[in-house]
mmCIF file of C-alpha atoms in Angstrom:
data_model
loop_
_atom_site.group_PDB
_atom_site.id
_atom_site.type_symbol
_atom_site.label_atom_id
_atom_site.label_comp_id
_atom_site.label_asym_id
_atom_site.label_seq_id
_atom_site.Cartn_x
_atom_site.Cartn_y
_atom_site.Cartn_z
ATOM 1 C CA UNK A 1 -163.366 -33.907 31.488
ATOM 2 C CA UNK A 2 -161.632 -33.629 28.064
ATOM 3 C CA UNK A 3 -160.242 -36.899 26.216
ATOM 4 C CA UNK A 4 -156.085 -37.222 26.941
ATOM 5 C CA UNK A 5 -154.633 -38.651 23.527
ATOM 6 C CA UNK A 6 -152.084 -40.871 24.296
ATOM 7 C CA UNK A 7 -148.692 -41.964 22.236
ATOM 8 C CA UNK A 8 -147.391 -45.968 23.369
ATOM 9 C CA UNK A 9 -143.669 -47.070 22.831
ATOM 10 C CA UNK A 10 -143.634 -50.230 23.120
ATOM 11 C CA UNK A 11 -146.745 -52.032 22.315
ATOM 12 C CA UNK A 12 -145.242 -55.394 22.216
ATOM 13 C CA UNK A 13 -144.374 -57.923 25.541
ATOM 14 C CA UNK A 14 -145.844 -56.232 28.532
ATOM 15 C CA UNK A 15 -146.832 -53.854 26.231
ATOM 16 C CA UNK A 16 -149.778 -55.928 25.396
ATOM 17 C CA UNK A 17 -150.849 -54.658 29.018
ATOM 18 C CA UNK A 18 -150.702 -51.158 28.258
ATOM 19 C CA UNK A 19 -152.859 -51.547 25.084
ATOM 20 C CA UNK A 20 -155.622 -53.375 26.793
ATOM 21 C CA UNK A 21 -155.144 -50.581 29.458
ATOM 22 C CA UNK A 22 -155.448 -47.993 27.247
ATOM 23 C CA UNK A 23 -158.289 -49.605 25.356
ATOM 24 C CA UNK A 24 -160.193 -49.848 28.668
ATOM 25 C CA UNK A 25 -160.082 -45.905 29.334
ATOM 26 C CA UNK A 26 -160.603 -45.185 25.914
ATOM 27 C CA UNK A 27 -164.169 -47.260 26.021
ATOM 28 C CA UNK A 28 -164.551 -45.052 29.639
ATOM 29 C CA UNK A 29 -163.550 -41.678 27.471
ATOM 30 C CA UNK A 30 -160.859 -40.681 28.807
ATOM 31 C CA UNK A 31 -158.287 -41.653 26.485
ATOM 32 C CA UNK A 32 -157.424 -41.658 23.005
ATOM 33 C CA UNK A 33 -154.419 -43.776 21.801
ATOM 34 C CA UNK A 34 -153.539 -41.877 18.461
ATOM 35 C CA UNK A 35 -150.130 -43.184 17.707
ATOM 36 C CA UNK A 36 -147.430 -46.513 18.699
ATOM 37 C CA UNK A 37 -144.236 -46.415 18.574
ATOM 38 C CA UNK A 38 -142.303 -49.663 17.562
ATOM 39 C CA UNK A 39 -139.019 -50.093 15.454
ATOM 40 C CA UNK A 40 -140.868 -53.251 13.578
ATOM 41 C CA UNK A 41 -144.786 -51.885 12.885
ATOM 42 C CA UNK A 42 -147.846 -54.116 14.412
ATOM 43 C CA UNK A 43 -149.995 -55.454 12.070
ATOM 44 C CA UNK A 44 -153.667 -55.120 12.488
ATOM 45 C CA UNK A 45 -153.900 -58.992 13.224
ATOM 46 C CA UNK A 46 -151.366 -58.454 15.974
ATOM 47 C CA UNK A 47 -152.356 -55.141 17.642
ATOM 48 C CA UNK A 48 -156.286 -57.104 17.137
ATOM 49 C CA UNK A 49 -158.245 -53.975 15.391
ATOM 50 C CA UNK A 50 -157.655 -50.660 12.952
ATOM 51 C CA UNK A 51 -154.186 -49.260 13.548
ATOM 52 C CA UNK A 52 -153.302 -45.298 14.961
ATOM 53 C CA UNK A 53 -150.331 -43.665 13.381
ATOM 54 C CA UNK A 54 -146.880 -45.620 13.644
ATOM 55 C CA UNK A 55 -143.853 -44.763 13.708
ATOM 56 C CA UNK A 56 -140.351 -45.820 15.045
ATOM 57 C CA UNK A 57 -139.550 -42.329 15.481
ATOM 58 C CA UNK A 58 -140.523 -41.633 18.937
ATOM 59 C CA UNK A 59 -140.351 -37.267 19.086
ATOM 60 C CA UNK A 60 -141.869 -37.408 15.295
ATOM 61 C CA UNK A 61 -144.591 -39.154 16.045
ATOM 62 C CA UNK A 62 -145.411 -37.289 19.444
ATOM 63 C CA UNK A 63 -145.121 -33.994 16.992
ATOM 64 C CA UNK A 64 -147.344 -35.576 14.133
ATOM 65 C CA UNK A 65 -149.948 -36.701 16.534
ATOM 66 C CA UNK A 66 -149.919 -33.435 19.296
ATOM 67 C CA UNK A 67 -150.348 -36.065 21.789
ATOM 68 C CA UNK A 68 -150.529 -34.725 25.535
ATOM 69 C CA UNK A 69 -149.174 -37.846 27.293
ATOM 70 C CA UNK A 70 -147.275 -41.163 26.438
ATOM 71 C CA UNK A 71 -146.446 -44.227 27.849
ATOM 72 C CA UNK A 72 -142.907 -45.765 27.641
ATOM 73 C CA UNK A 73 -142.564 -49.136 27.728
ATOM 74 C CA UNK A 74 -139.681 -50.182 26.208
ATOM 75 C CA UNK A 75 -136.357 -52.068 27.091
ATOM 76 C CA UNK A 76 -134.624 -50.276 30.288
ATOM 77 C CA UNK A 77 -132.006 -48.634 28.934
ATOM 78 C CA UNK A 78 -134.058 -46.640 26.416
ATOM 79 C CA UNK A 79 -136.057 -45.091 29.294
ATOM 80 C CA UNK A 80 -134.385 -41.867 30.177
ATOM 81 C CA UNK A 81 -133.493 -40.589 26.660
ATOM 82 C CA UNK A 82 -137.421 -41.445 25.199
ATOM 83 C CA UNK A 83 -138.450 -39.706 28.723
ATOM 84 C CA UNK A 84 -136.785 -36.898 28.035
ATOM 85 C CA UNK A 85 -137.725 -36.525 24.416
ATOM 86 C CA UNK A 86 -141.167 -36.409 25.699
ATOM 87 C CA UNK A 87 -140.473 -33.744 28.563
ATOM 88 C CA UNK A 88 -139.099 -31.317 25.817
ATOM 89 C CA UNK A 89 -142.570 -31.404 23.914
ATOM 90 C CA UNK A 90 -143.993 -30.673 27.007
ATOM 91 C CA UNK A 91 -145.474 -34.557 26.368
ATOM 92 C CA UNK A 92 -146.613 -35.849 30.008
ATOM 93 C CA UNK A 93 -145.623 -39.241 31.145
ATOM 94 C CA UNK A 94 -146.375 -42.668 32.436
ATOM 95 C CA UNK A 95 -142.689 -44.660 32.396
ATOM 96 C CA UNK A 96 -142.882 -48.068 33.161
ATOM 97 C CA UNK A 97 -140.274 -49.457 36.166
ATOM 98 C CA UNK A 98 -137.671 -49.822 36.713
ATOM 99 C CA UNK A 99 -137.537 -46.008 35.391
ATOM 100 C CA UNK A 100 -133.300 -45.897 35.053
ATOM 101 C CA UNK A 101 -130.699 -48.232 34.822
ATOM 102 C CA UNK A 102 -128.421 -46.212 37.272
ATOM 103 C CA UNK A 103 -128.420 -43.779 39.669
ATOM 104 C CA UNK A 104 -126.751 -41.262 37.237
ATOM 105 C CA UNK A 105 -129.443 -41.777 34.590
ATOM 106 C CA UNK A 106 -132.609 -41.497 36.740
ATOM 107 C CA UNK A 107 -131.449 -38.165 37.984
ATOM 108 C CA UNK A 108 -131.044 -37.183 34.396
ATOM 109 C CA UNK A 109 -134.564 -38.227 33.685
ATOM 110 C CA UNK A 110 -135.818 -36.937 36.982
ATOM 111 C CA UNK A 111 -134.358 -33.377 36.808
ATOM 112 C CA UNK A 112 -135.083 -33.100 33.069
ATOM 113 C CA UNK A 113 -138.399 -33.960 33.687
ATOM 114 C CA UNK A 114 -138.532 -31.476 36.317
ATOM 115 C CA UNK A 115 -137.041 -28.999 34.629
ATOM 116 C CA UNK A 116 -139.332 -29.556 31.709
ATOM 117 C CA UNK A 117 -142.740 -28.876 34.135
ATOM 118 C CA UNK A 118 -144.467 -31.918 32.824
ATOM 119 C CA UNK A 119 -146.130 -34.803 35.085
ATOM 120 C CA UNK A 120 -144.345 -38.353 35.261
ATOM 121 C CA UNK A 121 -145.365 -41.183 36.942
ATOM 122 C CA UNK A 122 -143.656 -44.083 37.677
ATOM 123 C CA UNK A 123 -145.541 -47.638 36.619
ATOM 124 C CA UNK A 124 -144.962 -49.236 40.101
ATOM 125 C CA UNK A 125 -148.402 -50.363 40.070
ATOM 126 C CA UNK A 126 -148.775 -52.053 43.524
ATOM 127 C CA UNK A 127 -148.667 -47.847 44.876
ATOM 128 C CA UNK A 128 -152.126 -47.765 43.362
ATOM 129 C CA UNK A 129 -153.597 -50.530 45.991
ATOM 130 C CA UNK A 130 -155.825 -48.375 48.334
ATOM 131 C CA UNK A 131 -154.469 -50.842 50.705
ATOM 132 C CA UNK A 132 -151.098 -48.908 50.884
ATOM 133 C CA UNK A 133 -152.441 -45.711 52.766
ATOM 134 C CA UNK A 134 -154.002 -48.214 54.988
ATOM 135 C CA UNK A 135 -151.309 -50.005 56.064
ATOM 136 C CA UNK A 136 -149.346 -47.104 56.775
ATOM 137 C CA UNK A 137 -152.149 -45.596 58.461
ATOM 138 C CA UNK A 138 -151.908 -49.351 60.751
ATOM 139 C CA UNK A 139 -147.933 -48.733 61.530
ATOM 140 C CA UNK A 140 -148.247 -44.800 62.329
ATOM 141 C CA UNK A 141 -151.209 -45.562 65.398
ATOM 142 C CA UNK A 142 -149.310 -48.584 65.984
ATOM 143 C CA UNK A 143 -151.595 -51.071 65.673
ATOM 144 C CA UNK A 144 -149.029 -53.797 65.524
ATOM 145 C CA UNK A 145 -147.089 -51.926 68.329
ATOM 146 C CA UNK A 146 -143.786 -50.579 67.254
ATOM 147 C CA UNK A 147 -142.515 -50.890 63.869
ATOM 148 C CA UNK A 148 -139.716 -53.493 63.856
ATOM 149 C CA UNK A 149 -138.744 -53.726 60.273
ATOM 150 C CA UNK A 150 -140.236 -54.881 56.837
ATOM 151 C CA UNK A 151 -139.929 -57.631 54.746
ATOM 152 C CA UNK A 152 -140.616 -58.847 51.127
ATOM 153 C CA UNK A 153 -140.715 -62.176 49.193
ATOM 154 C CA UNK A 154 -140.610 -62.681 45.910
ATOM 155 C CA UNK A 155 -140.444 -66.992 44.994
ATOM 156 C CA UNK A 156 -141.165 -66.999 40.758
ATOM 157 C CA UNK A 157 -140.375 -69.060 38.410
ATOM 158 C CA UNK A 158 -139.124 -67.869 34.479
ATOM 159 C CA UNK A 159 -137.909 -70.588 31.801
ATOM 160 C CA UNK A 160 -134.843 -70.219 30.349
ATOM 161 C CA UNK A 161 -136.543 -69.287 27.140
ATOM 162 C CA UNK A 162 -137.233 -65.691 29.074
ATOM 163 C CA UNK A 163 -133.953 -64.731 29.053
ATOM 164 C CA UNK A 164 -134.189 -65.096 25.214
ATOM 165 C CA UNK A 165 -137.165 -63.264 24.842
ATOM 166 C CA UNK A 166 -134.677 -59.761 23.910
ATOM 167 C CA UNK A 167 -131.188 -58.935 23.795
ATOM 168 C CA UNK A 168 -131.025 -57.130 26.727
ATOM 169 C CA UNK A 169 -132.971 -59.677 29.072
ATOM 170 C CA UNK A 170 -131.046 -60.969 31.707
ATOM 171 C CA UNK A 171 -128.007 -58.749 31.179
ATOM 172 C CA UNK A 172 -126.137 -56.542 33.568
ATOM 173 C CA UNK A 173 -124.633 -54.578 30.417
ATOM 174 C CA UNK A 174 -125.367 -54.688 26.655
ATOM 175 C CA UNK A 175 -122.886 -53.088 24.490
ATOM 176 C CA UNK A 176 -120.987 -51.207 27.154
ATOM 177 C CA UNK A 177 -124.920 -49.615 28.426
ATOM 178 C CA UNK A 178 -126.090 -50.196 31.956
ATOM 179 C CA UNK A 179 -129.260 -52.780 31.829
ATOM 180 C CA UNK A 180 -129.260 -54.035 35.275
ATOM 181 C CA UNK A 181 -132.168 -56.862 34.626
ATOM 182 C CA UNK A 182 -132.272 -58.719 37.698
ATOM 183 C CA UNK A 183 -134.665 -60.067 39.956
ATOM 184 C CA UNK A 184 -134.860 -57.281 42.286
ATOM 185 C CA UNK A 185 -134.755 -54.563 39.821
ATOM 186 C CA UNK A 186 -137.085 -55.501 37.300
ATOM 187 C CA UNK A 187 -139.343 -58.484 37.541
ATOM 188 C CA UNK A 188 -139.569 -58.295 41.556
ATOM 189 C CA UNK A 189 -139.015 -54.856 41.288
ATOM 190 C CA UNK A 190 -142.730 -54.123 43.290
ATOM 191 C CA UNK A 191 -141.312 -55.971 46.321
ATOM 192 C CA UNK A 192 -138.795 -53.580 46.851
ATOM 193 C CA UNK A 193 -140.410 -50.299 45.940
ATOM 194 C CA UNK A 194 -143.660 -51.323 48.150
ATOM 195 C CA UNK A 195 -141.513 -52.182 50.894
ATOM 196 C CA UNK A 196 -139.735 -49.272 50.854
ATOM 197 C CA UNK A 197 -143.103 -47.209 50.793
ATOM 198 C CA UNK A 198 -144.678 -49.183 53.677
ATOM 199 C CA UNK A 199 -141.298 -48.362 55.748
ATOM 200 C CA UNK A 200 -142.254 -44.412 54.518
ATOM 201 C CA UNK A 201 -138.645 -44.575 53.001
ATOM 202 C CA UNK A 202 -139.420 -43.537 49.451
ATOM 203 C CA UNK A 203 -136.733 -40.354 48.788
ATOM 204 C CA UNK A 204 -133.237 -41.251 47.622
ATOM 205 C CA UNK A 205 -131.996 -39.555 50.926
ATOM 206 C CA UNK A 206 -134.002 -41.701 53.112
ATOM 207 C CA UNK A 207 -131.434 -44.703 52.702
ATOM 208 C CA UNK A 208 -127.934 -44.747 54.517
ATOM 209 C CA UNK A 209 -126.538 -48.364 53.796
ATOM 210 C CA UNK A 210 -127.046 -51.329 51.292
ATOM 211 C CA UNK A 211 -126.092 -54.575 51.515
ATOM 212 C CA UNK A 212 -126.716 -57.688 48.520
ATOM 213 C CA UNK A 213 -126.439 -61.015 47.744
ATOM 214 C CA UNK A 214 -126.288 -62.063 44.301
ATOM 215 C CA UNK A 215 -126.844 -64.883 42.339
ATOM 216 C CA UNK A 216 -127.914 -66.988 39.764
ATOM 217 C CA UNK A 217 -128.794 -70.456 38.402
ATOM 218 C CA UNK A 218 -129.283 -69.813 34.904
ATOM 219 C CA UNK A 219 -126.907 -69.131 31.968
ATOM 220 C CA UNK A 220 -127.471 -65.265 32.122
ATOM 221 C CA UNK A 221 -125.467 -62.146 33.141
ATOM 222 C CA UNK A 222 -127.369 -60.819 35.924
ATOM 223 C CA UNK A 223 -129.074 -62.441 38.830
ATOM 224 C CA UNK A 224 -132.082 -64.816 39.524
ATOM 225 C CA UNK A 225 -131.949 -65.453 42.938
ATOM 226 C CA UNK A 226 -130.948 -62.315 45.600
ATOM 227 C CA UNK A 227 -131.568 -60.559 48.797
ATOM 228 C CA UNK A 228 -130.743 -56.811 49.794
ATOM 229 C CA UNK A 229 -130.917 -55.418 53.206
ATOM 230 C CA UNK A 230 -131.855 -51.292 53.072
ATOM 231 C CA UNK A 231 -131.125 -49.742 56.499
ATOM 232 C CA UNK A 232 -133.125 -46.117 56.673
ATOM 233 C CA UNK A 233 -132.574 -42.603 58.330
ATOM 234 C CA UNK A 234 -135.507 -44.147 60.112
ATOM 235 C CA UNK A 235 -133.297 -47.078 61.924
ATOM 236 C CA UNK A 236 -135.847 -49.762 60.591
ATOM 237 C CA UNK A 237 -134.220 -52.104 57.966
ATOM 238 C CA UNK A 238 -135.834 -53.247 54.879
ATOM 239 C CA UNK A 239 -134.882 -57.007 53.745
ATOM 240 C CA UNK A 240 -135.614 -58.473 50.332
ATOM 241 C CA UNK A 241 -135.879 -61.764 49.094
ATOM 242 C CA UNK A 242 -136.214 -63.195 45.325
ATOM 243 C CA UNK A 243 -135.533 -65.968 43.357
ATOM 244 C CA UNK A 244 -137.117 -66.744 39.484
ATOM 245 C CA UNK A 245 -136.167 -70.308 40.470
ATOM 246 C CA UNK A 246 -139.047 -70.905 42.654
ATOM 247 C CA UNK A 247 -139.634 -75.255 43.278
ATOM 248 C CA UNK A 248 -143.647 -73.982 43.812
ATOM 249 C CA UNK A 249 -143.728 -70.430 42.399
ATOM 250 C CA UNK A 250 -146.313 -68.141 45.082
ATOM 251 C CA UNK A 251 -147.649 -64.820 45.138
ATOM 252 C CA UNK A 252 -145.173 -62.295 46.287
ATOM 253 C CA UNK A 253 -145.557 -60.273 49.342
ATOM 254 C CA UNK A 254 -144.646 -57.577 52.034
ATOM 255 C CA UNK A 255 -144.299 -58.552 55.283
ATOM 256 C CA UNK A 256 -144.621 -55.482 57.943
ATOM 257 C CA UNK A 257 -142.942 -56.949 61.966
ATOM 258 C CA UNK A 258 -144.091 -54.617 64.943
ATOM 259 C CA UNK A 259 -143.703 -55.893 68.375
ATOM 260 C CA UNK A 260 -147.280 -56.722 68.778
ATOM 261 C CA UNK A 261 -148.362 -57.918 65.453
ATOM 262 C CA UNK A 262 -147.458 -58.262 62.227
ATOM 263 C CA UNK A 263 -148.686 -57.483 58.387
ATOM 264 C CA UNK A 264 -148.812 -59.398 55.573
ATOM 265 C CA UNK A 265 -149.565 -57.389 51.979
ATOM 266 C CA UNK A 266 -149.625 -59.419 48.439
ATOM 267 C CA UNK A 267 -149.556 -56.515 46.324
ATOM 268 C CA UNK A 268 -150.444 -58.222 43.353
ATOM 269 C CA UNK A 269 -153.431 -59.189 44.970
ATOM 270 C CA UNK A 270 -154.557 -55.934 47.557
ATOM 271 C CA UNK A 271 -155.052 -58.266 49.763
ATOM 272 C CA UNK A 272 -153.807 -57.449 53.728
ATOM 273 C CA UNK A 273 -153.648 -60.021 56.594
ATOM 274 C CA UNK A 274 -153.960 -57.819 59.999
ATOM 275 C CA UNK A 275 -152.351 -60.007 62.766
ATOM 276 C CA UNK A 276 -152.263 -58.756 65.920
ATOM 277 C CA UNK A 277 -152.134 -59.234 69.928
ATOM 278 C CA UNK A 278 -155.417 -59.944 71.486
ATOM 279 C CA UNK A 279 -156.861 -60.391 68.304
ATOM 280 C CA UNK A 280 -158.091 -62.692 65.932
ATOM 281 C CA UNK A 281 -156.305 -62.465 62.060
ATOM 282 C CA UNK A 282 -158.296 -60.086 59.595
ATOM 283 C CA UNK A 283 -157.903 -60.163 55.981
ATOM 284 C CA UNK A 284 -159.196 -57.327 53.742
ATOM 285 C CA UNK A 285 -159.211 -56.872 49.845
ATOM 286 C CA UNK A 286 -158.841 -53.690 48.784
ATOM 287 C CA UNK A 287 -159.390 -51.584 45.410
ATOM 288 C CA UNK A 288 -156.457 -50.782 43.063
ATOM 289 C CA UNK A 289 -156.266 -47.133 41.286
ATOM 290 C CA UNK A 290 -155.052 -47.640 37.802
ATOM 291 C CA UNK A 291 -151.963 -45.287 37.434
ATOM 292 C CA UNK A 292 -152.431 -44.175 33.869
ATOM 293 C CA UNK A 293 -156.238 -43.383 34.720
ATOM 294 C CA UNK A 294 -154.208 -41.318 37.844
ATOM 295 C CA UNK A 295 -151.909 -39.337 35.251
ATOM 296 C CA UNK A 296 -155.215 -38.665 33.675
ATOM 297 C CA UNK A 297 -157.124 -37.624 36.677
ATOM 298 C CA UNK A 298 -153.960 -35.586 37.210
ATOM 299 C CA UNK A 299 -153.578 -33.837 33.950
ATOM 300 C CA UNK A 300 -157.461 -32.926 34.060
ATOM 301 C CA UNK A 301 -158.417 -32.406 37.751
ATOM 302 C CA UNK A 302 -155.513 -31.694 39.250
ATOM 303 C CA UNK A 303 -155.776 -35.061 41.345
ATOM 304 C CA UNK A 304 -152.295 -35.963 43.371
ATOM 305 C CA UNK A 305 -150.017 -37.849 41.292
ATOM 306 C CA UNK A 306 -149.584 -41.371 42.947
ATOM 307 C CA UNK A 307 -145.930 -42.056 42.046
ATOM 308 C CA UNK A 308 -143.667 -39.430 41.344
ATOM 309 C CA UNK A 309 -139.938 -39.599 40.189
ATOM 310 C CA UNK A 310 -138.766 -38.857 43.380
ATOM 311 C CA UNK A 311 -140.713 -40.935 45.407
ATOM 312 C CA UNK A 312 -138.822 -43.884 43.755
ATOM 313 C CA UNK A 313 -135.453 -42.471 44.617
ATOM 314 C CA UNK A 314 -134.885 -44.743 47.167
ATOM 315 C CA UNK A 315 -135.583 -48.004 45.107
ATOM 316 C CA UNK A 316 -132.968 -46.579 42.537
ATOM 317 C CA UNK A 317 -130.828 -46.553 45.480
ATOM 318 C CA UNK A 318 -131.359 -50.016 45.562
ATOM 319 C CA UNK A 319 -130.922 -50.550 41.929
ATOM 320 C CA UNK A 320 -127.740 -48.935 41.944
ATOM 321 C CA UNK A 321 -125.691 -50.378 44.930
ATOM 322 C CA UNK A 322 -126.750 -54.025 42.457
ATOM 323 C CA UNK A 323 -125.349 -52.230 39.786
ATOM 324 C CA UNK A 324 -122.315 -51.362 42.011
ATOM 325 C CA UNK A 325 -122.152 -55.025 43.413
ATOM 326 C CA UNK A 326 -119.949 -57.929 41.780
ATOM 327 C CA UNK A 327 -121.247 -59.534 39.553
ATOM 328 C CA UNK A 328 -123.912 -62.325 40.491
ATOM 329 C CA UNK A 329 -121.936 -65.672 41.706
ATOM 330 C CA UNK A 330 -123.344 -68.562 39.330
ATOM 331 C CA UNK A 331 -124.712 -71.431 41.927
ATOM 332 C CA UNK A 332 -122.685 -74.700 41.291
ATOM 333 C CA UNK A 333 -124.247 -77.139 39.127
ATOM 334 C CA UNK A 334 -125.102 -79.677 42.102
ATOM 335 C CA UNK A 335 -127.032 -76.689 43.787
ATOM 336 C CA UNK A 336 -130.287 -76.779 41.188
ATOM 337 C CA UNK A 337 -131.623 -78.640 38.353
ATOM 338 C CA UNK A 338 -133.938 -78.455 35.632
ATOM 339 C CA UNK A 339 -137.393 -79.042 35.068
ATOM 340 C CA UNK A 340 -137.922 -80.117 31.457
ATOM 341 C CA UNK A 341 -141.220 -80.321 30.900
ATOM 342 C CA UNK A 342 -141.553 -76.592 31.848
ATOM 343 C CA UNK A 343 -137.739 -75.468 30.872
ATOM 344 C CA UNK A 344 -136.890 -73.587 34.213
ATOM 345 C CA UNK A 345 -134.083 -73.860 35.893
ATOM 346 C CA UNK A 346 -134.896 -74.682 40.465
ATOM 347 C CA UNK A 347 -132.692 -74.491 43.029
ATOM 348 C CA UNK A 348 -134.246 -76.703 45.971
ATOM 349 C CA UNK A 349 -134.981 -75.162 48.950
ATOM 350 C CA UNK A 350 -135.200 -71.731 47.809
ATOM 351 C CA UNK A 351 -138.404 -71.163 48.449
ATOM 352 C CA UNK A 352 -138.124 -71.915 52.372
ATOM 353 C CA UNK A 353 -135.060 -69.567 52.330
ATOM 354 C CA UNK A 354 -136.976 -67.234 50.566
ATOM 355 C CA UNK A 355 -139.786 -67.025 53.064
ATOM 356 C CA UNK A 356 -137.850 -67.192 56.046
ATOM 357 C CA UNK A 357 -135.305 -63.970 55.073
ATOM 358 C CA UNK A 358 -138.970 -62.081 55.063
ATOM 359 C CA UNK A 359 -139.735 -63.430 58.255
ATOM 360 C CA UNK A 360 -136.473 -62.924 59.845
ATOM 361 C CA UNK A 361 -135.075 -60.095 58.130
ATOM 362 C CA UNK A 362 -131.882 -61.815 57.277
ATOM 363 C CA UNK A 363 -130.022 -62.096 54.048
ATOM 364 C CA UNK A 364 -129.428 -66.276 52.773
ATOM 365 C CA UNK A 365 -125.600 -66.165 54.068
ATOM 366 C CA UNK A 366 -127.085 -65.579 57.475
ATOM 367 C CA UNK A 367 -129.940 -68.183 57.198
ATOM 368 C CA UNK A 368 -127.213 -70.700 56.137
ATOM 369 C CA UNK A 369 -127.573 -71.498 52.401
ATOM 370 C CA UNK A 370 -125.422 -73.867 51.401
ATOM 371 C CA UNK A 371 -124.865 -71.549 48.409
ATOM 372 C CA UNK A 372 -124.933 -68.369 49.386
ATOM 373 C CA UNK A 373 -121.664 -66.433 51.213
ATOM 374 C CA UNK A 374 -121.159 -62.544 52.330
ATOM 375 C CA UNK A 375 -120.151 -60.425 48.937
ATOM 376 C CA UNK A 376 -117.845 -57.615 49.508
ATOM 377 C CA UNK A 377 -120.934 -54.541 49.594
ATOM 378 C CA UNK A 378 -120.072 -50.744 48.341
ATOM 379 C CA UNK A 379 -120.918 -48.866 51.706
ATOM 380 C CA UNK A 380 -121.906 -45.681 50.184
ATOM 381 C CA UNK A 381 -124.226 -45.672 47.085
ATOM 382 C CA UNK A 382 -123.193 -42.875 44.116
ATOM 383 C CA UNK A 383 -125.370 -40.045 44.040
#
């Protein structure tokens, strides 16, 4: 198996990730990182060893280094155009989620990509839990009877300071660009996609209506606390619930309903509660395949690539009926308050609500939040 050298924009935030990442293959020999890309340069001290190449030019340093692959980790935004300057070397790709800001620009990434022959995946890591094909597996010889619908909750917590932490965090728009940084789209972004997957509703063409509530707590553009209902060609729907404004911040999870059982998946954790009729509650960890080792299994074996453009289609669905949405309804003042010692913003209750839209498959106007009311919902998403 021959060493992949590898280009990284965007070695800083949860960039710091991808380095250790990398560094881990690269002590297993499969990688090589030869060059970062970052408009202010890492020091030695901060990248925490000898430097590659650098360069805040992202196609000159692909072309000075003859990398084969990069990963793209850098503010949303910036994804399709730094994809697509990759594609046209013929560079192959690991682009970190979510992979567009609209609808309009992941089918420009998607089809240039396409177009361009090379291999992207799409850094929804949860897709790389071995517990995914299982659980599918579960629903299709209905071992929870028939599927019902699927459910996902997301209760976080995020100071205010992380809405400072770039220019673009916690904005709907930055300088007349879509950015689209809210709950559900980036930071809770998993709960959707891997709900989606477990309904086997992945394509673009697999969703038929979208409906969201929006809102938010903090002093930010876009929202912290929202729901969406997906209903599917299949007649399941898929219901969503987030908040970064969590009273006791939890693991998020996916919640599958049948009529004789029911599964619960925290994808951070591969770890699956079976509950079932005439049975008694089984809980399995699972293993996790790491998606940039996948690209690289893929580029030199020929191995299936895990997460494809396409199969995220119907999450940027998602993404852009929120982008189509009003504007996120800031929560009156009496409906959270703030935690100083840790500088987050709660809104009481949320949690519960949060929990019990995965349980029931409702949105929080229909469970009876005090702050929460019907927004007027685009019934048709752009294609």
């Amino acid at each position: 198996m021959s060493t992949v050298d590898i280009v990284l924009a965007g070695a800083r935030g949860h960039g710091r990730w991808h380095v250790e990442n990398i560094r881990r293959l690269q002590d297993k020999g499969l990688v090589r990182l030869v060059g970062i890309c970052e408009l202010t340069p890492l020091t030695e001290e901060e990248f925490g060893g000898e430097l590659p190449a650098q360069s805040a030019d992202f196609g000159a340093l692909l072309d000075s280094t003859g990398a084969r692959a990069a990963v793209i980790c850098t503010p949303i935004p910036t994804h399709t155009d730094l994809a697509l300057t990759a594609a046209e070397r013929g560079v192959h790709l690991l682009l970190e989620k979510p992979p567009a800001p609209s609808y309009a620009e992941f089918r420009r990434m998607a089809d240039g990509v396409a177009r361009a022959g090379v291999a992207c995946q799409i850094g929804f890591q949860s897709m790389g839990s071995h517990a995914v094909p299982v659980i599918r597996e579960l629903i299709a010889e209905g071992a929870i009877g028939e599927l019902v619908g699927i459910g996902g909750a997301g209760a976080w917590a995020r100071p205010e300071a992380y809405y400072r932490r770039a220019p673009w965090a916690g904005k709907r728009r930055l300088n007349g660009v879509d950015v689209i940084d809210g709950a559900l789209t980036n930071p809770l972004a998993h709960a959707v996609a891997t709900a989606l997957a477990l309904n086997g509703t992945t394509r673009a063409e697999d969703v038929t209506d979208i409906e969201t509530e929006l809102l938010r707590a903090n002093d930010i553009e876009s929202d912290d606390t929202s729901c969406v209902r997906v209903t599917t060609v299949h007649g399941h729907s898929v219901t969503v619930a987030a908040t970064l404004c969590a009273e006791h911040p939890d693991e998020p999870y996916v919640l599958v309903h049948g009529t004789r059982g029911r599964i619960t998946f925290w994808y951070k954790q591969d770890r699956v509660l079976l509950q079932r009729a005439d049975h008694g509650p089984e809980e399995t960890e699972y293993a996790r395949t790491d998606l940039l080792e996948n690209l690289v299994d893929h580029l030199t074996t020929g191995a299936r690539l895990l997460v494809a453009p396409d199969s995220t289609g119907a999450f940027m669905k998602v993404v852009e009926a929120i982008r189509l949405a009003p504007d996120p309804e800031p929560l009156p003042q009496e409906a959270w308050y703030l935690l100083p010692d840790e500088g987050r913003r709660v809104i009481p209750g949320v949690d519960g609500l949060v929990t019990a839209a995965a349980d029931t498959l409702s949105l929080y106007s229909e469970l009876g939040a005090p702050w929460a009311f019907p927004q007027v919902r685009p019934k048709e998403v752009s294609t």
